[in-house]
Amino acid sequence: MVQPQSIVQIADNSGAKLGRIFKVLGSSKKRYASIGELVVLSVQKAEPRKQVKKKDVLFGVVVRQRAPFRRKDGTYIRFDENAVVILDNAKKEPMAGRVFGPIPREIGEAGFQKIISLAPEVV
């Protein structure tokens, strides 16, 4: 569960390291984003000479959250950090070619099959 002003890790090799969420997409009054939901974020920290620069405004999908997330079978899953994968603005595909860390299977159910195929581990 992340909300506006949350600082999140970037879980891909686009060049961004940290981002700050400033809008949760969905409806005008949507307050929190959970796993598999779209957010708008700005890059707070980035690596030099990469395709994403500091202060860039980008779309992303939440792939890990610290708050426990309830699955349909009744079990809960939680991670050590809040993390986002940056998406290409035109389509719902990742901007980068690699994804780091475990990715929950709910990302694939939300329609992000490309992220699942790039993930090293699906939980």
Tab-separated table of C-alpha atoms in Angstrom:
chain	number	residue	atom	x	y	z
A	1	MET	CA	0.000	0.000	0.000
A	2	VAL	CA	1.751	3.129	-1.198
A	3	GLN	CA	0.331	6.619	-1.315
A	4	PRO	CA	1.353	10.002	-2.721
A	5	GLN	CA	4.703	11.241	-1.330
A	6	SER	CA	5.901	7.656	-0.720
A	7	ILE	CA	9.541	7.037	-1.624
A	8	VAL	CA	9.892	3.768	-3.562
A	9	GLN	CA	12.754	1.685	-4.936
A	10	ILE	CA	12.933	1.210	-8.702
A	11	ALA	CA	13.146	-2.517	-9.505
A	12	ASP	CA	14.577	-2.371	-13.036
A	13	ASN	CA	17.691	-1.264	-14.912
A	14	SER	CA	16.240	1.907	-16.444
A	15	GLY	CA	18.740	4.021	-14.492
A	16	ALA	CA	16.452	5.325	-11.752
A	17	LYS	CA	17.164	4.239	-8.187
A	18	LEU	CA	14.541	6.054	-6.094
A	19	GLY	CA	11.216	7.624	-7.003
A	20	ARG	CA	8.518	9.637	-5.256
A	21	ILE	CA	4.901	8.799	-6.025
A	22	PHE	CA	2.721	11.823	-6.590
A	23	LYS	CA	-0.432	10.344	-8.116
A	24	VAL	CA	-2.243	7.038	-7.808
A	25	LEU	CA	-4.125	6.302	-11.028
A	26	GLY	CA	-7.618	4.855	-10.991
A	27	SER	CA	-10.111	7.463	-9.863
A	28	SER	CA	-10.014	11.058	-8.717
A	29	LYS	CA	-10.084	10.225	-5.003
A	30	LYS	CA	-7.992	7.036	-5.010
A	31	ARG	CA	-5.715	7.250	-2.006
A	32	TYR	CA	-3.547	4.119	-2.000
A	33	ALA	CA	-1.976	1.879	-4.627
A	34	SER	CA	-1.467	-1.820	-4.051
A	35	ILE	CA	0.410	-4.510	-5.992
A	36	GLY	CA	-0.372	-4.362	-9.718
A	37	GLU	CA	-1.768	-0.796	-9.731
A	38	LEU	CA	-0.507	2.139	-11.786
A	39	VAL	CA	1.135	5.224	-10.279
A	40	VAL	CA	2.785	8.400	-11.547
A	41	LEU	CA	6.188	9.098	-10.022
A	42	SER	CA	9.135	11.437	-10.318
A	43	VAL	CA	12.714	10.200	-10.223
A	44	GLN	CA	14.548	11.324	-7.079
A	45	LYS	CA	17.864	9.539	-7.594
A	46	ALA	CA	19.293	8.193	-10.858
A	47	GLU	CA	22.476	6.698	-12.258
A	48	PRO	CA	24.466	8.851	-14.688
A	49	ARG	CA	24.408	8.156	-18.440
A	50	LYS	CA	21.199	6.105	-18.437
A	51	GLN	CA	17.898	6.612	-20.251
A	52	VAL	CA	16.068	7.949	-17.156
A	53	LYS	CA	17.234	11.199	-15.547
A	54	LYS	CA	16.518	12.828	-12.217
A	55	LYS	CA	13.234	14.837	-12.123
A	56	ASP	CA	11.683	12.796	-14.966
A	57	VAL	CA	7.948	12.156	-14.557
A	58	LEU	CA	7.057	8.557	-15.430
A	59	PHE	CA	4.386	5.893	-15.112
A	60	GLY	CA	5.041	2.799	-13.037
A	61	VAL	CA	3.397	-0.299	-11.613
A	62	VAL	CA	3.762	-1.307	-7.954
A	63	VAL	CA	5.489	-4.710	-7.782
A	64	ARG	CA	6.365	-4.965	-4.065
A	65	GLN	CA	4.884	-3.402	-0.950
A	66	ARG	CA	5.717	-3.557	2.738
A	67	ALA	CA	2.102	-3.731	3.879
A	68	PRO	CA	0.677	-7.277	3.917
A	69	PHE	CA	-1.212	-8.029	0.696
A	70	ARG	CA	-4.082	-10.530	0.894
A	71	ARG	CA	-4.263	-13.069	-1.910
A	72	LYS	CA	-7.455	-14.692	-3.184
A	73	ASP	CA	-6.666	-17.953	-1.382
A	74	GLY	CA	-6.529	-16.136	1.971
A	75	THR	CA	-2.762	-16.080	2.446
A	76	TYR	CA	-0.813	-12.875	2.939
A	77	ILE	CA	2.391	-11.801	1.245
A	78	ARG	CA	4.658	-8.918	2.169
A	79	PHE	CA	8.089	-7.687	1.102
A	80	ASP	CA	10.965	-5.780	2.689
A	81	GLU	CA	10.522	-2.693	0.502
A	82	ASN	CA	8.123	-0.734	-1.658
A	83	ALA	CA	9.203	-1.131	-5.288
A	84	VAL	CA	7.983	0.017	-8.705
A	85	VAL	CA	8.825	-1.003	-12.287
A	86	ILE	CA	8.886	1.948	-14.696
A	87	LEU	CA	6.600	1.631	-17.714
A	88	ASP	CA	6.821	3.093	-21.193
A	89	ASN	CA	4.336	5.981	-21.352
A	90	ALA	CA	2.676	4.849	-24.580
A	91	LYS	CA	1.997	1.231	-23.609
A	92	LYS	CA	1.909	-0.991	-20.531
A	93	GLU	CA	5.340	-2.506	-21.115
A	94	PRO	CA	8.472	-2.025	-19.018
A	95	MET	CA	10.940	0.592	-20.202
A	96	ALA	CA	13.962	-1.452	-19.114
A	97	GLY	CA	15.220	-4.846	-20.196
A	98	ARG	CA	15.768	-6.359	-16.741
A	99	VAL	CA	13.730	-6.578	-13.553
A	100	PHE	CA	15.337	-7.133	-10.143
A	101	GLY	CA	14.004	-9.050	-7.170
A	102	PRO	CA	10.976	-11.274	-6.650
A	103	ILE	CA	7.725	-10.368	-8.405
A	104	PRO	CA	4.304	-11.576	-7.185
A	105	ARG	CA	2.114	-13.508	-9.628
A	106	GLU	CA	-0.631	-10.866	-9.237
A	107	ILE	CA	1.400	-8.671	-11.607
A	108	GLY	CA	0.688	-11.130	-14.426
A	109	GLU	CA	-2.992	-11.280	-13.500
A	110	ALA	CA	-3.101	-7.470	-13.719
A	111	GLY	CA	-1.997	-7.675	-17.367
A	112	PHE	CA	1.767	-7.122	-17.106
A	113	GLN	CA	2.974	-10.400	-18.655
A	114	LYS	CA	6.200	-8.840	-19.937
A	115	ILE	CA	7.291	-8.000	-16.368
A	116	ILE	CA	6.621	-11.604	-15.320
A	117	SER	CA	8.764	-12.898	-18.192
A	118	LEU	CA	11.658	-10.598	-17.201
A	119	ALA	CA	11.479	-11.436	-13.484
A	120	PRO	CA	14.153	-13.686	-11.970
A	121	GLU	CA	11.663	-15.111	-9.450
A	122	VAL	CA	7.863	-15.172	-9.315
A	123	VAL	CA	6.285	-15.757	-5.895
